[in-house]
Amino acid sequence: MASKPNGVPALRMEDVARLAGVSVMTVSRALRTPPAVAASTLAKVRAALEETGYLPNLVASGLASSRTQVVAAVIPLISQPFAPTLQSMSDVLRRASYQLVLGVSHYDPLQEEALVRAFLSRRVDGIALFAGGHTPQTIAMLEQAGVPLVEMWADSATEFIVDAVSVPQRRGAQDVVRHLLARGRQRIGFIGGSTRHNIRAQARLGGYLDGLAEAGLPHDPAACEEATHFLMEGGAAALARLLERRPQLDAICVASDILAAGVVFEAHRRGLSVPRDLAVAGFDDAEIARSMYPALTTIDMRAEDMGRRAAEMLLERTSQSSRVDLVAMPSRMHDLGYTLIVREST
Amino acid sequence: MASKPNGVPALRMEDVARLAGVSVMTVSRALRTPPAVAASTLAKVRAALEETGYLPNLVASGLASSRTQVVAAVIPLISQPFAPTLQSMSDVLRRASYQLVLGVSHYDPLQEEALVRAFLSRRVDGIALFAGGHTPQTIAMLEQAGVPLVEMWADSATEFIVDAVSVPQRRGAQDVVRHLLARGRQRIGFIGGSTRHNIRAQARLGGYLDGLAEAGLPHDPAACEEATHFLMEGGAAALARLLERRPQLDAICVASDILAAGVVFEAHRRGLSVPRDLAVAGFDDAEIARSMYPALTTIDMRAEDMGRRAAEMLLERTSQSSRVDLVAMPSRMHDLGYTLIVREST
DNA sequence: CTGAAAGCGCTTACAG
DNA sequence: CTGAAAGCGCTTACAG
């Protein structure tokens, strides 16, 4: 079975035990709870470990202990602004001896469902999802599995399953509009991602509309445009469509920095100066927001805190037991707040 | 053990078998090799599967079969230009019923070693690494484990362990210099990443020097700068340092599009027009290269083909047996070539 | 502090 | 086409 063509099998704990002159249980203890082993025994085991270069079989230990020490995260896209969230999540988990595995859903509830199914089959000890847009089957599987679960990037008004980390995105978008109005802009357009299956896109559009309403400005549907995909090109193309209908806009509230960067590039391509001719504000405080010229005014979404807090919430659940009752459990929502960062683009 | 607080244990194959009135072996076969089961039996099993919502325990099956159906990739950074590689890798692997798991090394050989150790402990069926910069321990572990292995993003002249997918990056950088010279530029600077532990950075710097030498131009070390990190800000800061020493440069050959974007932003910030005052060429054909204004001249590194081919090479090895002899095995290098893409920035 | 026994939930290999 | 037995390499739970 697990043998090379030339017949050398993989090392087992038993090989280490024989070399150290102890039982496998003692090797197992030396690896997991060293203080529970006599110092002299520990030294013998460690010497044998060193000599053989033994690597524990975590598949076997996962089966025996019903704990895989793996946590899964399903993200919509493998790109900014999610990288800092994953980084901090991974850091917190690693310190607790958990490994983070990733799945990418492309904003597709069915792909998310397939990923959740695969992760549950691998018996991960916890799952982090992005809030909203789950299929009923996904939720049913999670409840049946009783796996610790946290949702991230929720809006503070969002529905969620048990635990969530949120940011008041709707209010954030409203603050962007207030800021643009305070800068003297009156004809403010909006570019966002598809609101289908995406509560973040919905919340941001909602905040834009709140901001207009608060100022007594009418909602002009023709001044709103949906980007076809979350790439800079998507933002550029959306601005082109928008300006064709409403060439007199003097500001754009954009629901993502990636899209906003594309908006700025397209404005430059058309000879418009940002912010003189067109003010552009983004969302997320992604890397490009502070790096590009002009630097983007944006909403800091606490991406790093989001990952840290999500990981901590998961760890609290996993420490309780390997299976939890998602339905009966009191749910928790941790709201992180946000900050409007004013830079050169507005 | 694997039971909820309220006492409901996780479903096992045995539960499905009992409901379907067959043995666990028949359920196992129905799941993995349906044609080996009689149609009427299959129907009964499938009904039971459906009714229970059973999810196979892949941890147990991994232990029993010595195959986890998981392939690991260790990447330097979770960002462009690696996303398309991971995407195509993941697609090819999924079609073959393998799952891709990711590790991020931050260009640190010790972190790579820790990741490889973790993946080997989880008994992944294959590992994809970025070529170069491995510790001796990493290589020793891989050889002892006998795990199928492929290295990506090698330069065609690079050393590698067994299998590799490469692009002639050195020649690519040389072509960039030729292109800049053909555009009439004479004072061409260079900005790259740290060449420490990074054969890609080394190859690209080498190509730049080849290009100068070919044209009979002297190598001016003060016209070369190393970015401190692979972010746009790193490219911007590097240009600032470079122009302080050599303000008369009329072109910059940059070893990465991300850095090149930062270079363009910094040029704009200083009131320099790109390409009129300063031509800027990147490398990788990352998303931002075609999206930004001005769009970047760059080298298409076949990022997508790289992932596809790497996955295929791994699958060929895993199909042979679960353990392979990396030392005795004939190694294979697949070179993908590259394309110079001329856009607005030069 | 240490170890022998049983078991985790599957698959392999074999028998019928 | 189907199933009973053995085993994958660990950990749990218990005994000493």
XYZ file of C-alpha atoms (C1' of nucleotides) in Angstrom:
724
model
C 0.000 0.000 0.000
C 1.802 3.076 1.228
C 5.096 1.877 -0.127
C 7.515 3.205 -2.693
C 8.014 1.254 -5.898
C 11.311 0.192 -4.372
C 9.466 -1.098 -1.327
C 10.397 1.383 1.397
C 7.222 2.009 3.400
C 6.399 5.302 5.104
C 7.524 5.578 8.711
C 4.978 4.911 11.419
C 4.912 5.742 15.058
C 5.691 2.112 15.731
C 9.074 2.459 14.010
C 9.960 5.396 16.222
C 8.721 3.540 19.317
C 10.840 0.479 18.556
C 13.944 2.602 18.046
C 13.324 4.479 21.292
C 12.466 1.316 23.187
C 9.023 2.515 24.244
C 5.401 1.934 23.250
C 3.570 3.875 20.546
C 1.458 5.507 23.223
C 4.558 7.058 24.715
C 5.621 8.397 21.332
C 2.141 9.774 20.842
C 2.302 11.484 24.224
C 5.800 12.821 23.612
C 4.471 14.490 20.478
C 1.247 15.933 21.876
C 1.739 16.359 25.629
C 5.474 16.310 26.388
C 5.018 17.258 30.082
C 3.126 14.000 30.561
C 6.264 12.027 29.736
C 9.299 11.489 31.992
C 12.254 13.643 30.970
C 14.551 10.709 30.319
C 11.912 8.953 28.202
C 11.237 12.151 26.317
C 14.906 12.451 25.437
C 14.986 8.924 24.018
C 11.848 9.508 21.983
C 13.097 12.822 20.652
C 16.366 11.255 19.606
C 14.458 8.576 17.705
C 12.196 11.211 16.153
C 15.227 13.175 15.043
C 17.069 10.146 13.696
C 14.176 8.858 11.622
C 12.805 12.194 10.435
C 9.356 10.913 11.349
C 6.367 12.965 10.244
C 3.155 12.140 12.131
C 0.265 10.956 9.982
C -2.379 13.583 10.598
C -4.911 11.631 8.553
C -4.765 8.772 11.037
C -4.748 11.078 14.017
C -7.702 12.963 12.570
C -9.701 9.772 12.281
C -8.789 8.564 15.737
C -9.425 11.848 17.508
C -12.317 13.204 15.418
C -10.349 16.419 15.111
C -8.577 17.391 11.926
C -7.071 20.642 13.208
C -8.191 22.217 9.956
C -10.464 25.207 9.496
C -11.891 26.127 6.097
C -12.714 29.554 4.696
C -14.842 30.064 1.609
C -14.150 33.419 -0.033
C -15.837 34.993 -3.065
C -12.590 35.826 -4.864
C -8.933 35.241 -4.226
C -7.920 38.887 -4.354
C -7.900 42.180 -2.554
C -9.485 43.161 -0.208
C -9.711 39.664 1.275
C -5.982 38.957 1.547
C -5.496 40.767 4.908
C -8.504 38.924 6.358
C -7.079 35.569 5.330
C -3.657 36.510 6.610
C -4.833 37.433 10.091
C -7.170 34.432 10.220
C -4.359 32.147 9.266
C -2.072 33.686 11.895
C -4.570 33.274 14.732
C -5.362 29.715 13.694
C -1.746 28.697 13.319
C -0.981 29.839 16.846
C -3.716 27.469 18.019
C -2.278 24.640 15.862
C -4.978 24.838 13.250
C -4.395 25.027 9.539
C -6.495 27.205 7.236
C -7.721 25.844 3.903
C -9.321 27.994 1.253
C -12.177 27.658 -1.186
C -13.186 30.211 -3.823
C -16.879 30.516 -4.662
C -16.812 33.205 -7.379
C -19.934 34.687 -5.750
C -21.827 31.563 -6.808
C -24.055 29.967 -4.123
C -23.824 26.579 -5.854
C -20.041 26.655 -5.862
C -20.148 27.624 -2.220
C -22.402 24.644 -1.565
C -19.995 22.288 -3.338
C -17.090 23.672 -1.316
C -18.928 23.354 1.976
C -19.820 19.767 1.080
C -16.173 18.987 0.283
C -14.943 20.593 3.498
C -17.524 18.772 5.609
C -16.480 15.504 3.977
C -12.946 16.269 5.040
C -14.317 16.854 8.535
C -12.857 20.306 9.051
C -13.184 21.582 12.621
C -14.709 24.903 11.605
C -15.903 26.902 8.601
C -15.817 30.621 7.840
C -18.178 31.885 5.152
C -18.990 35.272 3.732
C -22.383 36.352 4.998
C -25.444 35.954 2.783
C -26.218 34.151 -0.448
C -26.226 30.582 0.896
C -28.407 27.891 -0.640
C -30.898 26.159 1.685
C -28.891 22.954 1.163
C -25.720 24.656 2.350
C -27.424 25.760 5.544
C -29.015 22.343 6.054
C -25.659 20.570 5.637
C -23.975 22.906 8.092
C -26.698 22.376 10.662
C -26.679 18.614 10.245
C -22.904 18.497 10.509
C -22.959 20.689 13.591
C -19.683 22.274 12.615
C -18.547 25.533 14.245
C -19.378 28.319 11.819
C -18.775 32.023 11.446
C -19.864 34.457 8.776
C -17.719 37.411 7.822
C -18.263 40.709 6.082
C -21.847 40.877 7.230
C -23.575 44.216 7.382
C -24.774 45.037 10.875
C -28.386 44.624 9.708
C -27.799 41.288 7.995
C -29.315 37.907 8.673
C -26.803 35.253 9.595
C -26.791 31.660 10.799
C -25.068 31.638 14.184
C -21.987 33.779 14.592
C -20.955 36.735 12.494
C -18.380 39.474 12.215
C -19.815 42.558 10.627
C -19.181 46.123 9.603
C -21.978 48.693 9.162
C -21.393 48.901 5.437
C -24.645 50.601 4.686
C -23.805 53.465 7.018
C -20.320 53.530 5.553
C -21.632 54.102 2.057
C -23.945 56.782 3.406
C -20.958 58.520 4.980
C -19.197 58.502 1.623
C -22.136 60.329 0.070
C -22.172 62.843 2.938
C -18.475 63.433 2.379
C -18.962 64.009 -1.353
C -21.812 66.432 -0.655
C -19.642 68.264 1.868
C -17.051 68.632 -0.871
C -19.679 70.455 -2.901
C -20.556 67.642 -5.273
C -24.188 67.534 -6.318
C -24.447 65.000 -9.130
C -23.253 61.826 -7.523
C -23.397 58.542 -9.422
C -22.964 55.021 -8.103
C -21.062 51.999 -9.401
C -21.323 48.703 -7.568
C -21.066 44.974 -8.036
C -24.013 42.773 -8.790
C -26.462 42.764 -5.873
C -27.466 39.209 -6.755
C -26.423 36.837 -3.961
C -24.304 39.636 -2.509
C -25.510 41.331 0.648
C -22.436 43.539 0.714
C -23.306 45.012 -2.674
C -26.897 45.455 -1.503
C -25.860 47.231 1.705
C -23.547 49.608 -0.119
C -26.119 50.541 -2.716
C -28.603 51.033 0.133
C -26.222 53.391 1.909
C -25.763 55.449 -1.253
C -29.518 55.816 -1.559
C -29.802 56.712 2.134
C -27.225 59.430 1.619
C -29.114 60.942 -1.304
C -32.432 60.754 0.527
C -30.965 62.394 3.601
C -29.875 65.335 1.457
C -33.240 65.516 -0.231
C -31.746 64.541 -3.571
C -33.782 62.383 -5.957
C -32.681 58.849 -6.815
C -31.807 58.752 -10.499
C -31.605 55.081 -11.561
C -29.714 56.116 -14.694
C -26.918 57.438 -12.461
C -26.345 53.932 -11.053
C -24.432 51.235 -12.833
C -23.559 47.638 -12.042
C -20.091 46.333 -12.913
C -20.169 42.965 -14.655
C -17.218 41.624 -12.663
C -14.979 42.632 -9.769
C -11.945 43.628 -11.788
C -10.595 47.081 -12.561
C -11.758 46.654 -16.139
C -15.253 46.110 -14.815
C -15.128 49.498 -13.085
C -13.743 51.189 -16.191
C -16.452 49.751 -18.417
C -19.144 50.725 -15.923
C -17.966 54.346 -15.888
C -18.017 54.412 -19.677
C -21.644 53.237 -19.705
C -22.579 55.641 -16.941
C -21.074 58.728 -18.570
C -22.839 57.927 -21.790
C -26.150 58.335 -19.983
C -25.128 60.997 -17.467
C -22.090 62.920 -18.740
C -22.573 65.700 -16.215
C -21.849 63.632 -13.082
C -19.277 65.281 -10.821
C -18.691 62.403 -8.383
C -18.936 58.640 -8.274
C -19.466 56.579 -5.166
C -17.941 53.195 -6.006
C -18.659 50.092 -3.925
C -15.134 48.666 -4.141
C -11.599 50.026 -4.443
C -10.778 47.610 -7.256
C -13.686 48.952 -9.280
C -12.843 52.518 -8.200
C -9.306 52.149 -9.531
C -10.761 51.168 -12.899
C -13.074 54.179 -12.705
C -10.114 56.510 -12.140
C -8.166 54.943 -15.015
C -11.133 55.337 -17.339
C -11.590 58.953 -16.254
C -7.935 59.649 -17.045
C -8.278 57.868 -20.368
C -11.090 60.288 -21.195
C -9.009 63.284 -20.181
C -10.978 63.913 -17.001
C -8.974 65.031 -13.977
C -9.645 63.283 -10.658
C -10.851 64.847 -8.429
C -11.174 68.191 -10.250
C -13.597 67.020 -12.939
C -14.774 63.882 -11.212
C -14.433 62.893 -7.579
C -14.136 59.139 -7.023
C -14.533 57.327 -3.708
C -13.961 53.620 -3.185
C -14.710 51.064 -0.502
C -12.604 48.488 1.431
C -9.253 50.267 1.773
C -7.573 47.711 -0.458
C -3.875 47.962 -1.236
C -4.401 49.951 -4.414
C -6.425 52.634 -2.606
C -3.378 53.996 -0.793
C -0.875 53.159 -3.538
C -2.421 54.654 -6.642
C -2.235 58.235 -7.814
C -4.475 59.912 -6.926
C -4.870 57.878 -3.746
C -8.467 56.838 -3.133
C -10.842 58.122 -0.512
C -12.389 54.965 0.864
C -13.950 53.093 3.781
C -11.596 51.056 5.938
C -13.500 47.804 6.444
C -11.230 46.439 9.186
C -10.309 43.537 6.941
C -7.562 42.376 9.252
C -9.665 42.576 12.429
C -12.385 40.712 10.565
C -10.153 37.692 10.037
C -8.724 37.780 13.535
C -12.121 38.017 15.191
C -13.653 35.343 12.952
C -10.854 32.927 13.811
C -11.238 33.646 17.517
C -14.973 33.044 17.399
C -14.410 29.733 15.646
C -11.803 28.659 18.163
C -14.185 29.389 21.020
C -16.701 27.010 19.466
C -14.244 24.254 18.625
C -12.860 24.233 22.128
C -16.318 23.442 23.443
C -16.720 20.173 21.547
C -16.190 18.747 18.121
C -19.870 19.029 17.208
C -22.138 21.906 18.074
C -25.850 22.516 17.730
C -26.107 25.449 15.345
C -29.862 25.692 15.693
C -30.068 25.777 19.461
C -26.958 27.866 19.948
C -27.214 31.510 21.008
C -25.854 33.485 18.092
C -23.299 36.222 18.359
C -22.634 39.205 16.127
C -19.461 41.186 16.527
C -19.568 44.562 14.828
C -16.221 46.099 14.041
C -17.166 49.564 12.871
C -15.422 51.349 10.017
C -13.483 54.489 9.212
C -13.846 56.917 6.350
C -10.377 57.626 4.986
C -10.157 60.804 2.960
C -7.355 60.870 0.397
C -6.660 62.626 -2.895
C -9.450 61.353 -5.123
C -12.295 63.427 -3.642
C -16.651 10.898 20.455
C -17.965 12.346 17.208
C -21.316 13.188 18.741
C -23.274 16.354 19.266
C -23.840 17.615 22.776
C -27.398 16.369 22.356
C -26.052 12.942 21.451
C -26.729 12.662 17.707
C -23.653 11.048 16.203
C -22.375 11.744 12.688
C -23.717 9.488 9.982
C -21.559 6.562 8.908
C -21.632 4.338 5.876
C -23.064 1.646 8.094
C -26.181 3.737 8.694
C -26.729 4.117 4.980
C -26.066 0.400 4.421
C -28.602 -0.638 7.033
C -31.253 1.639 5.556
C -30.567 0.310 2.048
C -30.424 -3.289 3.226
C -26.906 -3.908 1.893
C -23.384 -4.155 3.294
C -21.062 -1.202 3.785
C -18.902 -2.505 0.940
C -21.791 -2.095 -1.446
C -22.336 1.482 -0.304
C -18.640 2.136 -0.731
C -18.774 0.731 -4.255
C -21.927 2.640 -5.117
C -20.095 5.825 -4.179
C -16.790 5.162 -5.943
C -17.485 2.700 -8.780
C -21.223 2.728 -9.528
C -20.903 0.516 -12.637
C -19.626 -2.270 -10.379
C -22.990 -2.376 -8.605
C -26.233 -3.861 -9.947
C -28.684 -1.227 -11.116
C -31.403 -2.252 -8.663
C -28.950 -2.241 -5.745
C -27.594 1.110 -6.838
C -31.065 2.597 -6.774
C -31.653 1.407 -3.218
C -28.302 2.779 -2.062
C -28.868 6.096 -3.748
C -32.254 6.441 -2.154
C -30.703 5.823 1.255
C -27.908 8.299 0.497
C -30.463 10.905 -0.471
C -32.686 10.286 2.525
C -29.903 10.515 5.082
C -27.874 13.306 3.493
C -24.789 11.201 4.116
C -21.416 12.846 3.546
C -18.552 10.346 3.175
C -15.764 10.691 5.720
C -12.763 11.461 3.553
C -10.457 11.315 6.543
C -11.282 7.644 7.035
C -11.118 6.900 3.339
C -7.776 8.661 3.122
C -6.362 6.502 5.855
C -7.743 3.292 4.401
C -6.672 3.975 0.829
C -3.456 5.909 1.430
C -4.807 8.543 -0.929
C -6.123 11.836 0.308
C -7.141 13.227 -3.096
C -5.519 16.477 -2.036
C -2.722 18.349 -3.785
C -0.901 21.226 -2.108
C 0.607 24.337 -3.670
C 3.033 26.613 -1.855
C 3.028 30.105 -3.317
C 5.187 33.097 -2.357
C 2.293 35.523 -2.046
C -1.462 35.320 -2.320
C -1.823 37.922 -5.047
C -1.399 38.692 -8.681
C 0.139 37.294 -10.832
C -0.364 33.922 -9.194
C -4.161 33.897 -9.128
C -4.608 32.634 -12.724
C -2.097 29.860 -12.081
C -3.974 28.706 -9.014
C -7.269 28.940 -10.823
C -6.221 26.731 -13.725
C -4.453 24.312 -11.382
C -7.529 24.032 -9.270
C -9.720 23.449 -12.342
C -7.558 20.638 -13.707
C -7.317 18.988 -10.306
C -11.015 19.230 -9.594
C -11.838 17.475 -12.833
C -9.637 14.607 -11.620
C -11.371 14.631 -8.191
C -8.473 16.247 -6.402
C -8.723 19.238 -4.148
C -6.116 22.005 -4.080
C -4.881 23.396 -0.777
C -2.726 26.496 -0.492
C 0.223 27.597 1.581
C 1.839 31.033 1.500
C 5.579 31.227 2.121
C 6.188 34.992 1.903
C 9.375 34.198 -0.028
C 10.799 32.656 3.137
C 12.483 29.240 2.727
C 11.818 28.404 6.380
C 8.129 29.096 6.050
C 8.112 26.984 2.924
C 9.753 24.192 4.887
C 7.134 24.417 7.634
C 4.362 24.308 5.040
C 5.855 21.321 3.245
C 6.176 19.528 6.575
C 2.535 20.260 7.404
C 1.349 19.096 3.992
C 3.391 15.901 4.154
C 1.942 15.203 7.598
C -1.471 15.511 6.031
C -0.319 13.038 3.400
C -1.192 15.125 0.362
C -0.935 13.218 -2.922
C 1.225 15.838 -4.610
C 2.976 19.158 -4.025
C 3.576 22.138 -6.300
C 6.331 24.550 -5.287
C 7.808 27.651 -6.812
C 11.240 26.819 -8.193
C 14.345 27.700 -6.207
C 15.046 28.794 -2.671
C 14.327 25.504 -0.889
C 16.128 24.543 2.300
C 18.095 21.277 2.259
C 15.626 19.953 4.845
C 12.717 20.700 2.546
C 14.324 18.732 -0.258
C 15.256 15.875 2.078
C 11.703 15.629 3.421
C 10.248 15.588 -0.062
C 12.612 12.850 -1.165
C 11.983 10.755 1.925
C 8.246 11.141 1.536
C 8.419 10.224 -2.124
C 5.560 12.554 -2.923
C 4.883 13.623 -6.515
C 6.380 17.070 -6.944
C 6.434 19.836 -9.499
C 8.132 23.220 -9.465
C 6.601 26.199 -11.211
C 7.819 29.528 -12.477
C 11.280 28.154 -13.086
C 13.552 29.889 -15.545
C 14.590 27.602 -18.378
C 18.150 27.601 -17.021
C 17.134 26.826 -13.441
C 17.995 23.897 -11.253
C 15.006 21.934 -10.064
C 14.293 18.716 -8.189
C 12.330 16.461 -10.533
C 9.636 18.079 -12.637
C 9.293 21.712 -13.538
C 7.249 24.116 -15.605
C 9.304 27.058 -16.742
C 9.373 30.223 -18.778
C 12.584 31.728 -20.177
C 12.326 34.745 -17.934
C 15.873 35.848 -18.453
C 15.360 36.089 -22.205
C 12.068 37.810 -21.554
C 13.731 40.582 -19.578
C 16.356 40.894 -22.292
C 13.580 41.357 -24.854
C 12.113 44.141 -22.759
C 15.442 45.967 -22.880
C 15.672 45.435 -26.646
C 12.187 46.880 -27.009
C 13.065 49.951 -24.922
C 16.220 50.511 -26.971
C 14.208 50.165 -30.177
C 11.921 52.888 -28.826
C 14.961 55.119 -28.646
C 15.549 54.937 -24.905
C 19.177 55.016 -23.860
C 19.247 55.460 -20.080
C 17.392 52.391 -18.883
C 17.140 51.709 -15.167
C 15.992 48.534 -13.438
C 13.718 47.875 -10.472
C 13.262 44.354 -9.209
C 12.411 42.324 -6.158
C 14.986 40.968 -3.765
C 17.143 38.374 -5.503
C 17.600 36.574 -2.209
C 15.961 33.126 -2.350
C 14.252 34.215 -5.556
C 15.473 32.750 -8.806
C 12.822 34.632 -10.741
C 14.180 37.961 -9.535
C 17.688 36.768 -10.369
C 16.724 35.686 -13.887
C 14.995 38.972 -14.634
C 17.888 41.068 -13.420
C 20.200 38.843 -15.471
C 18.123 39.442 -18.588
C 18.259 43.191 -18.067
C 22.052 43.025 -17.845
C 22.200 40.779 -20.931
C 20.178 43.358 -22.831
C 22.508 46.191 -21.874
C 25.586 44.121 -22.674
C 24.199 43.126 -26.050
C 23.776 46.802 -26.924
C 27.262 47.616 -25.676
C 25.880 49.733 -22.857
C 27.709 49.793 -19.523
C 26.094 48.356 -16.384
C 25.502 51.176 -13.954
C 24.753 49.659 -10.522
C 23.319 52.984 -9.369
C 20.628 52.647 -12.044
C 19.351 49.454 -10.408
C 17.152 49.364 -7.353
C 15.601 46.611 -5.281
C 12.057 47.001 -3.998
C 11.693 46.152 -0.330
C 8.387 44.325 -0.874
C 6.151 43.178 -3.704
C 3.506 45.835 -3.360
C 2.834 48.874 -5.528
C 4.165 51.074 -2.739
C 7.415 49.138 -2.962
C 7.742 50.037 -6.637
C 6.903 53.680 -5.950
C 9.516 53.957 -3.194
C 12.114 52.253 -5.357
C 11.570 54.762 -8.173
C 11.923 57.610 -5.703
C 15.303 56.271 -4.533
C 16.407 55.586 -8.076
C 15.574 59.063 -9.424
C 17.422 60.649 -6.552
C 20.612 59.009 -7.819
C 19.859 58.994 -11.547
C 17.278 61.693 -12.366
C 18.060 61.501 -16.068
C 16.757 57.961 -16.653
C 14.327 57.767 -19.590
C 13.090 54.211 -19.109
C 12.654 51.667 -16.333
C 12.590 47.936 -16.819
C 10.562 46.651 -13.857
C 10.580 42.970 -12.858
C 6.895 42.811 -11.935
C 3.675 44.516 -13.007
C 2.675 45.217 -9.424
C 5.928 47.098 -8.860
C 5.625 48.730 -12.300
C 2.181 50.076 -11.410
C 3.724 51.714 -8.349
C 6.491 53.124 -10.536
C 3.941 54.702 -12.885
C 1.971 56.171 -9.962
C 5.143 57.660 -8.492
C 6.125 59.091 -11.866
C 2.708 60.764 -12.141
C 3.009 62.047 -8.602
C 6.256 63.731 -9.654
C 4.631 65.235 -12.709
C 6.435 62.951 -15.135
C 4.440 61.747 -18.103
C 4.530 58.040 -18.949
C 5.791 57.162 -21.498
C 6.835 60.617 -22.769
C 9.224 61.447 -19.933
C 9.706 57.948 -18.634
C 8.915 54.644 -20.316
C 7.933 51.882 -17.910
C 7.772 48.172 -18.719
C 6.518 45.489 -16.341
C 6.593 41.715 -16.156
C 3.934 38.979 -15.675
C 0.926 40.443 -17.483
C -0.980 40.750 -14.237
C -4.503 42.125 -14.187
C -3.413 45.686 -13.533
C -1.110 45.727 -16.569
C -3.987 45.761 -19.032
C -6.379 47.696 -16.787
C -4.386 50.714 -15.733
C -3.854 53.926 -17.644
C -1.435 53.959 -19.308
C -1.642 50.204 -19.859
C 1.674 48.471 -19.203
C 4.018 46.927 -21.705
C 4.887 43.604 -20.146
C 5.874 39.954 -20.554
C 3.045 37.428 -20.636
C 4.314 34.640 -18.393
C 1.643 32.107 -19.357
C 0.435 32.082 -15.773
C -2.645 30.072 -16.645
C -0.796 27.449 -18.727
C 1.701 27.171 -15.899
C -0.970 26.013 -13.478
C -2.630 23.700 -15.943
C 0.610 22.030 -16.952
C 1.847 21.726 -13.369
C -1.385 20.014 -12.354
C -1.168 17.633 -15.298
C 2.412 16.696 -14.479
C 1.421 15.975 -10.890
C -1.530 13.869 -11.950
C 0.711 11.773 -14.194
C 2.906 10.986 -11.200
C 0.081 10.287 -8.779
C -1.565 7.883 -11.175
C 1.584 5.780 -11.211
C 1.576 5.019 -7.489
C 1.080 6.753 -4.202
C 4.802 7.008 -3.518
C 7.467 7.793 -6.065
C 11.256 7.794 -6.005
C 12.187 11.426 -6.594
C 15.906 10.671 -6.722
C 15.815 7.867 -9.278
C 13.068 9.409 -11.384
C 13.866 10.919 -14.773
C 13.102 14.585 -14.436
C 11.061 16.608 -16.850
C 11.081 20.306 -17.668
C 8.260 21.825 -19.643
C 9.091 25.248 -21.030
C 6.110 27.402 -21.941
C 7.735 30.337 -23.676
C 6.531 33.925 -23.262
C 5.229 36.863 -25.236
C 6.228 40.510 -25.122
C 3.045 42.574 -25.017
C 3.539 46.172 -26.067
C 1.004 48.596 -24.641
C 0.871 52.298 -23.825
C 3.563 52.666 -21.182
C 6.616 52.417 -23.478
C 4.498 7.851 34.279
C 3.609 3.887 30.910
C 1.250 0.408 28.058
C -2.258 -3.183 26.066
C -6.706 -3.152 24.067
C -10.259 -1.315 21.403
C -11.893 1.625 18.004
C -12.137 5.829 14.653
C -14.826 4.905 9.432
C -13.422 3.756 5.703
C -10.895 0.485 1.646
C -8.152 -3.499 0.205
C -7.898 -8.040 -0.977
C -10.069 -12.090 -1.155
C -13.840 -15.516 -1.325
C -17.996 -16.912 -3.140
C -22.338 -8.745 -8.367
C -21.890 -8.915 -3.092
C -19.931 -9.403 1.557
C -16.959 -10.830 5.832
C -12.427 -10.096 7.483
C -8.422 -7.543 8.155
C -6.054 -3.404 8.336
C -4.802 1.755 7.424
C -1.944 4.616 11.761
C -3.204 6.879 14.956
C -5.938 8.248 19.903
C -9.203 7.243 23.616
C -10.117 5.267 27.773
C -8.686 2.404 31.087
C -5.596 -0.290 34.075
C -1.594 -0.522 36.638
